PDB file of C-alpha atoms in Angstrom:
ATOM      1  CA  UNK A 300      71.558  94.615  84.391  1.00  0.00           C
ATOM      2  CA  UNK A 301      70.044  91.692  84.221  1.00  0.00           C
ATOM      3  CA  UNK A 302      70.674  89.157  87.431  1.00  0.00           C
ATOM      4  CA  UNK A 303      71.716  85.604  86.210  1.00  0.00           C
ATOM      5  CA  UNK A 304      69.779  83.279  88.816  1.00  0.00           C
ATOM      6  CA  UNK A 305      72.285  81.612  90.577  1.00  0.00           C
ATOM      7  CA  UNK A 306      74.257  84.249  90.513  1.00  0.00           C
ATOM      8  CA  UNK A 307      73.648  85.465  94.214  1.00  0.00           C
ATOM      9  CA  UNK A 308      75.922  83.354  96.647  1.00  0.00           C
ATOM     10  CA  UNK A 309      72.533  81.956  98.657  1.00  0.00           C
ATOM     11  CA  UNK A 310      75.186  80.296 101.234  1.00  0.00           C
ATOM     12  CA  UNK A 311      76.385  83.525 102.802  1.00  0.00           C
ATOM     13  CA  UNK A 312      73.448  84.980 104.066  1.00  0.00           C
ATOM     14  CA  UNK A 313      73.828  81.914 105.375  1.00  0.00           C
ATOM     15  CA  UNK A 314      76.867  82.375 107.523  1.00  0.00           C
ATOM     16  CA  UNK A 315      75.934  86.262 108.696  1.00  0.00           C
ATOM     17  CA  UNK A 316      72.790  84.645 109.859  1.00  0.00           C
ATOM     18  CA  UNK A 317      74.064  81.557 112.286  1.00  0.00           C
ATOM     19  CA  UNK A 318      77.711  82.965 113.178  1.00  0.00           C
ATOM     20  CA  UNK A 319      77.312  86.668 112.566  1.00  0.00           C
ATOM     21  CA  UNK A 320      79.984  87.088 110.039  1.00  0.00           C
ATOM     22  CA  UNK A 321      81.089  86.302 107.038  1.00  0.00           C
ATOM     23  CA  UNK A 322      84.524  86.538 104.898  1.00  0.00           C
ATOM     24  CA  UNK A 323      84.659  86.877 100.895  1.00  0.00           C
ATOM     25  CA  UNK A 324      87.660  86.372  99.131  1.00  0.00           C
ATOM     26  CA  UNK A 325      87.662  89.392  95.941  1.00  0.00           C
ATOM     27  CA  UNK A 326      87.330  86.984  93.026  1.00  0.00           C
ATOM     28  CA  UNK A 327      84.474  85.497  94.528  1.00  0.00           C
ATOM     29  CA  UNK A 328      83.154  89.632  95.105  1.00  0.00           C
ATOM     30  CA  UNK A 329      84.024  90.943  92.503  1.00  0.00           C
ATOM     31  CA  UNK A 330      80.954  87.789  90.544  1.00  0.00           C
ATOM     32  CA  UNK A 331      79.513  89.161  92.906  1.00  0.00           C
ATOM     33  CA  UNK A 332      78.958  92.341  91.848  1.00  0.00           C
ATOM     34  CA  UNK A 333      79.203  92.193  88.031  1.00  0.00           C
ATOM     35  CA  UNK A 334      75.772  89.803  88.703  1.00  0.00           C
ATOM     36  CA  UNK A 335      74.309  93.462  90.712  1.00  0.00           C
ATOM     37  CA  UNK A 336      75.935  95.777  88.218  1.00  0.00           C
ATOM     38  CA  UNK A 337      79.183  97.330  86.582  1.00  0.00           C
ATOM     39  CA  UNK A 338      82.698  97.798  88.791  1.00  0.00           C
ATOM     40  CA  UNK A 339      83.843  99.117  84.201  1.00  0.00           C
ATOM     41  CA  UNK A 340      85.969 102.207  86.704  1.00  0.00           C
ATOM     42  CA  UNK A 341      86.970 100.608  88.953  1.00  0.00           C
ATOM     43  CA  UNK A 342      90.558 102.112  88.442  1.00  0.00           C
ATOM     44  CA  UNK A 343      89.326 106.086  88.918  1.00  0.00           C
ATOM     45  CA  UNK A 344      87.659 104.155  91.942  1.00  0.00           C
ATOM     46  CA  UNK A 345      90.470 103.365  93.828  1.00  0.00           C
ATOM     47  CA  UNK A 346      91.952 106.684  92.110  1.00  0.00           C
ATOM     48  CA  UNK A 347      90.451 108.554  94.106  1.00  0.00           C
ATOM     49  CA  UNK A 348      91.506 107.943  97.616  1.00  0.00           C
ATOM     50  CA  UNK A 349      94.710 109.771  96.820  1.00  0.00           C
ATOM     51  CA  UNK A 350      92.343 112.573  97.844  1.00  0.00           C
ATOM     52  CA  UNK A 351      91.094 111.480 101.035  1.00  0.00           C
ATOM     53  CA  UNK A 352      91.490 114.899 103.779  1.00  0.00           C
ATOM     54  CA  UNK A 353      93.172 113.911 107.356  1.00  0.00           C
ATOM     55  CA  UNK A 354      91.673 113.214 109.941  1.00  0.00           C
ATOM     56  CA  UNK A 355      91.144 116.311 112.377  1.00  0.00           C
ATOM     57  CA  UNK A 356      89.466 114.422 114.821  1.00  0.00           C
ATOM     58  CA  UNK A 357      91.876 111.514 115.054  1.00  0.00           C
ATOM     59  CA  UNK A 358      95.231 113.890 113.893  1.00  0.00           C
ATOM     60  CA  UNK A 359      94.199 115.211 117.247  1.00  0.00           C
ATOM     61  CA  UNK A 360      94.892 112.913 119.920  1.00  0.00           C
ATOM     62  CA  UNK A 361      98.258 112.271 118.206  1.00  0.00           C
ATOM     63  CA  UNK A 362      96.300 108.965 115.958  1.00  0.00           C
ATOM     64  CA  UNK A 363      96.501 109.890 111.312  1.00  0.00           C
ATOM     65  CA  UNK A 364      93.945 108.644 108.932  1.00  0.00           C
ATOM     66  CA  UNK A 365      92.707 109.998 106.377  1.00  0.00           C
ATOM     67  CA  UNK A 366      88.618 109.505 104.918  1.00  0.00           C
ATOM     68  CA  UNK A 367      86.082 111.323 103.538  1.00  0.00           C
ATOM     69  CA  UNK A 368      82.023 110.425 104.545  1.00  0.00           C
ATOM     70  CA  UNK A 369      78.590 110.133 102.403  1.00  0.00           C
ATOM     71  CA  UNK A 370      74.940 109.224 104.033  1.00  0.00           C
ATOM     72  CA  UNK A 371      73.062 107.755 101.659  1.00  0.00           C
ATOM     73  CA  UNK A 372      69.222 106.050 101.986  1.00  0.00           C
ATOM     74  CA  UNK A 373      66.596 103.442 100.178  1.00  0.00           C
ATOM     75  CA  UNK A 374      63.227 101.994 101.198  1.00  0.00           C
ATOM     76  CA  UNK A 375      61.829  97.763 101.589  1.00  0.00           C
ATOM     77  CA  UNK A 376      62.353  98.002  96.943  1.00  0.00           C
ATOM     78  CA  UNK A 377      63.269 101.460  96.122  1.00  0.00           C
ATOM     79  CA  UNK A 378      66.894 102.293  94.067  1.00  0.00           C
ATOM     80  CA  UNK A 379      69.954 103.767  97.227  1.00  0.00           C
ATOM     81  CA  UNK A 380      69.634 107.373  96.629  1.00  0.00           C
ATOM     82  CA  UNK A 381      72.145 110.109  98.243  1.00  0.00           C
ATOM     83  CA  UNK A 382      71.626 112.292 100.674  1.00  0.00           C
ATOM     84  CA  UNK A 383      72.831 115.528 101.818  1.00  0.00           C
ATOM     85  CA  UNK A 384      75.666 115.992 103.704  1.00  0.00           C
ATOM     86  CA  UNK A 385      75.757 115.328 107.247  1.00  0.00           C
ATOM     87  CA  UNK A 386      77.619 114.032 110.821  1.00  0.00           C
ATOM     88  CA  UNK A 387      79.060 111.141 111.702  1.00  0.00           C
ATOM     89  CA  UNK A 388      77.328 110.253 114.739  1.00  0.00           C
ATOM     90  CA  UNK A 389      78.335 107.394 117.209  1.00  0.00           C
ATOM     91  CA  UNK A 390      77.515 107.270 120.659  1.00  0.00           C
ATOM     92  CA  UNK A 391      80.156 106.396 123.819  1.00  0.00           C
ATOM     93  CA  UNK A 392      78.312 103.099 123.981  1.00  0.00           C
ATOM     94  CA  UNK A 393      80.352 102.426 120.623  1.00  0.00           C
ATOM     95  CA  UNK A 394      82.994 104.622 120.690  1.00  0.00           C
ATOM     96  CA  UNK A 395      84.777 105.109 123.664  1.00  0.00           C
ATOM     97  CA  UNK A 396      87.323 107.128 121.895  1.00  0.00           C
ATOM     98  CA  UNK A 397      85.300 109.680 119.720  1.00  0.00           C
ATOM     99  CA  UNK A 398      81.713 109.098 120.623  1.00  0.00           C
ATOM    100  CA  UNK A 399      79.081 111.331 121.914  1.00  0.00           C
ATOM    101  CA  UNK A 400      80.450 114.300 118.976  1.00  0.00           C
ATOM    102  CA  UNK A 401      78.665 114.616 115.722  1.00  0.00           C
ATOM    103  CA  UNK A 402      82.095 114.358 113.260  1.00  0.00           C
ATOM    104  CA  UNK A 403      81.741 116.430 109.904  1.00  0.00           C
ATOM    105  CA  UNK A 404      84.340 114.817 107.828  1.00  0.00           C
ATOM    106  CA  UNK A 405      85.287 116.028 104.036  1.00  0.00           C
ATOM    107  CA  UNK A 406      82.316 114.503 102.101  1.00  0.00           C
ATOM    108  CA  UNK A 407      82.905 112.227  98.878  1.00  0.00           C
ATOM    109  CA  UNK A 408      83.532 112.857  96.052  1.00  0.00           C
ATOM    110  CA  UNK A 409      80.166 113.440  93.553  1.00  0.00           C
ATOM    111  CA  UNK A 410      82.503 111.076  90.883  1.00  0.00           C
ATOM    112  CA  UNK A 411      82.659 108.577  93.531  1.00  0.00           C
ATOM    113  CA  UNK A 412      78.872 109.253  94.386  1.00  0.00           C
ATOM    114  CA  UNK A 413      78.290 108.466  91.092  1.00  0.00           C
ATOM    115  CA  UNK A 414      80.538 105.783  90.012  1.00  0.00           C
ATOM    116  CA  UNK A 415      79.253 102.777  88.832  1.00  0.00           C
ATOM    117  CA  UNK A 416      81.586 101.195  91.602  1.00  0.00           C
ATOM    118  CA  UNK A 417      79.519 101.982  94.387  1.00  0.00           C
ATOM    119  CA  UNK A 418      76.009 102.343  92.403  1.00  0.00           C
ATOM    120  CA  UNK A 419      77.010  98.380  91.929  1.00  0.00           C
ATOM    121  CA  UNK A 420      78.605  98.096  95.805  1.00  0.00           C
ATOM    122  CA  UNK A 421      75.745  99.691  97.612  1.00  0.00           C
ATOM    123  CA  UNK A 422      73.054  97.726  95.181  1.00  0.00           C
ATOM    124  CA  UNK A 423      74.851  94.506  96.662  1.00  0.00           C
ATOM    125  CA  UNK A 424      74.583  95.517 100.133  1.00  0.00           C
ATOM    126  CA  UNK A 425      70.726  96.910  99.655  1.00  0.00           C
ATOM    127  CA  UNK A 426      69.805  93.534  98.475  1.00  0.00           C
ATOM    128  CA  UNK A 427      72.290  91.218 100.499  1.00  0.00           C
ATOM    129  CA  UNK A 428      71.102  92.857 104.115  1.00  0.00           C
ATOM    130  CA  UNK A 429      68.051  93.294 102.953  1.00  0.00           C
ATOM    131  CA  UNK A 430      67.833  89.670 102.753  1.00  0.00           C
ATOM    132  CA  UNK A 431      68.504  89.394 106.467  1.00  0.00           C
ATOM    133  CA  UNK A 432      66.558  91.527 107.580  1.00  0.00           C
ATOM    134  CA  UNK A 433      63.225  91.459 104.578  1.00  0.00           C
ATOM    135  CA  UNK A 434      60.825  93.583 107.618  1.00  0.00           C
ATOM    136  CA  UNK A 435      62.818  97.036 107.763  1.00  0.00           C
ATOM    137  CA  UNK A 436      61.041  99.266 105.262  1.00  0.00           C
ATOM    138  CA  UNK A 437      64.024 102.064 105.131  1.00  0.00           C
ATOM    139  CA  UNK A 438      67.727 102.226 105.528  1.00  0.00           C
ATOM    140  CA  UNK A 439      70.482 104.494 106.693  1.00  0.00           C
ATOM    141  CA  UNK A 440      73.391 104.374 104.984  1.00  0.00           C
ATOM    142  CA  UNK A 441      76.484 105.550 105.245  1.00  0.00           C
ATOM    143  CA  UNK A 442      80.039 105.306 102.921  1.00  0.00           C
ATOM    144  CA  UNK A 443      83.186 105.664 104.695  1.00  0.00           C
ATOM    145  CA  UNK A 444      86.450 106.118 103.012  1.00  0.00           C
ATOM    146  CA  UNK A 445      89.297 105.503 104.511  1.00  0.00           C
ATOM    147  CA  UNK A 446      93.144 105.654 104.199  1.00  0.00           C
ATOM    148  CA  UNK A 447      95.487 104.219 107.091  1.00  0.00           C
ATOM    149  CA  UNK A 448      99.395 105.079 106.672  1.00  0.00           C
ATOM    150  CA  UNK A 449     102.062 104.196 108.963  1.00  0.00           C
ATOM    151  CA  UNK A 450     105.676 104.827 108.448  1.00  0.00           C
ATOM    152  CA  UNK A 451     108.801 103.235 110.261  1.00  0.00           C
ATOM    153  CA  UNK A 452     108.065 105.102 113.207  1.00  0.00           C
ATOM    154  CA  UNK A 453     104.374 104.674 113.723  1.00  0.00           C
ATOM    155  CA  UNK A 454     102.089 102.048 113.107  1.00  0.00           C
ATOM    156  CA  UNK A 455      99.153 102.684 111.406  1.00  0.00           C
ATOM    157  CA  UNK A 456      95.809 101.491 113.342  1.00  0.00           C
ATOM    158  CA  UNK A 457      92.706 101.065 111.328  1.00  0.00           C
ATOM    159  CA  UNK A 458      90.220 101.040 114.519  1.00  0.00           C
ATOM    160  CA  UNK A 459      92.147 102.719 117.415  1.00  0.00           C
ATOM    161  CA  UNK A 460      88.943 102.260 119.511  1.00  0.00           C
ATOM    162  CA  UNK A 461      89.670  98.716 119.145  1.00  0.00           C
ATOM    163  CA  UNK A 462      87.687  95.728 118.990  1.00  0.00           C
ATOM    164  CA  UNK A 463      83.905  97.525 118.657  1.00  0.00           C
ATOM    165  CA  UNK A 464      80.422  98.195 117.419  1.00  0.00           C
ATOM    166  CA  UNK A 465      79.270 100.516 115.004  1.00  0.00           C
ATOM    167  CA  UNK A 466      76.024 100.872 116.563  1.00  0.00           C
ATOM    168  CA  UNK A 467      74.048  99.992 113.370  1.00  0.00           C
ATOM    169  CA  UNK A 468      72.833  96.505 112.251  1.00  0.00           C
ATOM    170  CA  UNK A 469      75.074  95.566 109.240  1.00  0.00           C
ATOM    171  CA  UNK A 470      78.673  96.185 107.618  1.00  0.00           C
ATOM    172  CA  UNK A 471      80.525  95.119 104.575  1.00  0.00           C
ATOM    173  CA  UNK A 472      84.453  96.189 104.681  1.00  0.00           C
ATOM    174  CA  UNK A 473      85.595  96.326 101.478  1.00  0.00           C
ATOM    175  CA  UNK A 474      89.715  96.225 100.528  1.00  0.00           C
ATOM    176  CA  UNK A 475      89.844  98.619  97.821  1.00  0.00           C
ATOM    177  CA  UNK A 476      94.062  98.702  97.896  1.00  0.00           C
ATOM    178  CA  UNK A 477      96.735  98.011  99.773  1.00  0.00           C
ATOM    179  CA  UNK A 478     100.378  99.517  99.749  1.00  0.00           C
ATOM    180  CA  UNK A 479     104.261  97.916 101.524  1.00  0.00           C
ATOM    181  CA  UNK A 480     101.898  96.683 104.799  1.00  0.00           C
ATOM    182  CA  UNK A 481     102.238  94.060 106.596  1.00  0.00           C
ATOM    183  CA  UNK A 482      99.126  92.853 109.131  1.00  0.00           C
ATOM    184  CA  UNK A 483      96.326  94.672 108.790  1.00  0.00           C
ATOM    185  CA  UNK A 484      93.775  91.642 110.010  1.00  0.00           C
ATOM    186  CA  UNK A 485      90.553  91.752 109.935  1.00  0.00           C
ATOM    187  CA  UNK A 486      88.837  90.182 113.945  1.00  0.00           C
ATOM    188  CA  UNK A 487      85.739  89.469 114.884  1.00  0.00           C
ATOM    189  CA  UNK A 488      84.734  88.813 118.393  1.00  0.00           C
ATOM    190  CA  UNK A 489      82.083  87.561 120.472  1.00  0.00           C
ATOM    191  CA  UNK A 490      80.921  89.820 123.169  1.00  0.00           C
ATOM    192  CA  UNK A 491      82.633  87.919 125.695  1.00  0.00           C
ATOM    193  CA  UNK A 492      85.811  88.569 123.715  1.00  0.00           C
ATOM    194  CA  UNK A 493      86.566  84.977 122.349  1.00  0.00           C
ATOM    195  CA  UNK A 494      87.892  84.814 119.368  1.00  0.00           C
ATOM    196  CA  UNK A 495      85.339  83.915 116.132  1.00  0.00           C
ATOM    197  CA  UNK A 496      87.409  84.599 112.975  1.00  0.00           C
ATOM    198  CA  UNK A 497      90.093  86.478 111.569  1.00  0.00           C
ATOM    199  CA  UNK A 498      90.893  87.355 107.671  1.00  0.00           C
ATOM    200  CA  UNK A 499      93.298  90.173 106.145  1.00  0.00           C
ATOM    201  CA  UNK A 500      92.096  91.279 104.115  1.00  0.00           C
ATOM    202  CA  UNK A 501      95.131  91.117 100.818  1.00  0.00           C
ATOM    203  CA  UNK A 502      93.641  91.908  97.725  1.00  0.00           C
ATOM    204  CA  UNK A 503      90.971  93.856  96.030  1.00  0.00           C
ATOM    205  CA  UNK A 504      87.631  92.731  96.681  1.00  0.00           C
ATOM    206  CA  UNK A 505      88.839  90.800  99.892  1.00  0.00           C
ATOM    207  CA  UNK A 506      85.680  91.577 102.328  1.00  0.00           C
ATOM    208  CA  UNK A 507      83.683  90.948 105.603  1.00  0.00           C
ATOM    209  CA  UNK A 508      79.980  91.398 105.992  1.00  0.00           C
ATOM    210  CA  UNK A 509      78.995  91.701 109.216  1.00  0.00           C
ATOM    211  CA  UNK A 510      75.988  91.231 111.645  1.00  0.00           C
ATOM    212  CA  UNK A 511      76.955  94.117 113.886  1.00  0.00           C
ATOM    213  CA  UNK A 512      74.063  93.245 116.410  1.00  0.00           C
ATOM    214  CA  UNK A 513      75.815  90.061 117.006  1.00  0.00           C
ATOM    215  CA  UNK A 514      79.854  90.207 117.591  1.00  0.00           C
ATOM    216  CA  UNK A 515      82.511  93.016 117.595  1.00  0.00           C
ATOM    217  CA  UNK A 516      84.897  94.075 114.937  1.00  0.00           C
ATOM    218  CA  UNK A 517      88.781  95.186 114.830  1.00  0.00           C
ATOM    219  CA  UNK A 518      91.578  95.272 113.133  1.00  0.00           C
ATOM    220  CA  UNK A 519      95.601  95.026 113.986  1.00  0.00           C
ATOM    221  CA  UNK A 520      97.021  97.496 113.405  1.00  0.00           C
ATOM    222  CA  UNK A 521      99.262  98.340 109.856  1.00  0.00           C
ATOM    223  CA  UNK A 522     103.133  98.011 109.592  1.00  0.00           C
ATOM    224  CA  UNK A 523     105.678  98.950 106.876  1.00  0.00           C
ATOM    225  CA  UNK A 524     107.192  95.979 105.026  1.00  0.00           C
ATOM    226  CA  UNK A 525     110.342  98.232 103.931  1.00  0.00           C
ATOM    227  CA  UNK A 526     110.619 101.701 105.645  1.00  0.00           C
ATOM    228  CA  UNK A 527     110.781 104.783 103.334  1.00  0.00           C
ATOM    229  CA  UNK A 528     108.336 103.497 100.867  1.00  0.00           C
ATOM    230  CA  UNK A 529     104.579 105.054 100.595  1.00  0.00           C
ATOM    231  CA  UNK A 530     102.376 102.287 103.024  1.00  0.00           C
ATOM    232  CA  UNK A 531      98.823 102.177 103.373  1.00  0.00           C
ATOM    233  CA  UNK A 532      95.647 100.542 103.828  1.00  0.00           C
ATOM    234  CA  UNK A 533      92.294 101.560 101.782  1.00  0.00           C
ATOM    235  CA  UNK A 534      89.282 100.290 102.684  1.00  0.00           C
ATOM    236  CA  UNK A 535      85.638 101.282 102.151  1.00  0.00           C
ATOM    237  CA  UNK A 536      83.291 100.386 104.906  1.00  0.00           C
ATOM    238  CA  UNK A 537      79.178 100.890 104.353  1.00  0.00           C
ATOM    239  CA  UNK A 538      77.216 100.493 107.674  1.00  0.00           C
ATOM    240  CA  UNK A 539      73.162  99.960 106.660  1.00  0.00           C
ATOM    241  CA  UNK A 540      70.709 100.901 109.918  1.00  0.00           C
ATOM    242  CA  UNK A 541      67.679  99.995 109.732  1.00  0.00           C
ATOM    243  CA  UNK A 542      64.992 103.094 109.936  1.00  0.00           C
ATOM    244  CA  UNK A 543      61.343 104.644 110.343  1.00  0.00           C
ATOM    245  CA  UNK A 544      62.268 108.070 109.333  1.00  0.00           C
ATOM    246  CA  UNK A 545      63.431 109.370 106.379  1.00  0.00           C
ATOM    247  CA  UNK A 546      66.709 111.009 105.686  1.00  0.00           C
ATOM    248  CA  UNK A 547      67.347 110.347 109.531  1.00  0.00           C
ATOM    249  CA  UNK A 548      70.847 111.448 110.981  1.00  0.00           C
TER     250      UNK A 548
END
């Protein structure tokens, strides 16, 4: 679709470049995304979080969440394209809880991969992160669907590894849905631990854009507002890592 000349928020790249992060409220994020493509299948996109699988790696450590994972790639001028399903890997340097292991998660459903909403989100990220790193010839892109559930007896931990970096270049954290939960505040920290900012993703499409080299990020635990009722926080996390190798895992 055509993009209005003034549709891209020129202040956001400056915020990420100067501070290492930016928070974007949902209504603003929606307008930015709709300038890049369509969100016409948003309800079905949201509903796909009801079909995530248990993260067995985390469940083995006495914690609980659901997720699916997919990998994409893009050249500097080309489209974002899906890659064959592959493992998610982080070194211990970036994930002290689950580092140095290849984690195979259930793949993102094909309907989600091909959805207008996800394609629009990836197109926006490609353009935005490309502005921040115009010399990057190719991107390795990972997409994570997360659902964190909480009960009266057990809080949900969106980031059980604590404040961390992902070991990539840039990160988008996008709220898809939340129901019957309190807290879940995204916090941004300097490498020395100093709090640089915080923002609670409360409305659909509330987002955080993060320079993973510059800052650490985390999310406070979530708890139910009403005991006995389903309580969850659904987010989409998209990571971009510059690479020179096609289909790099």
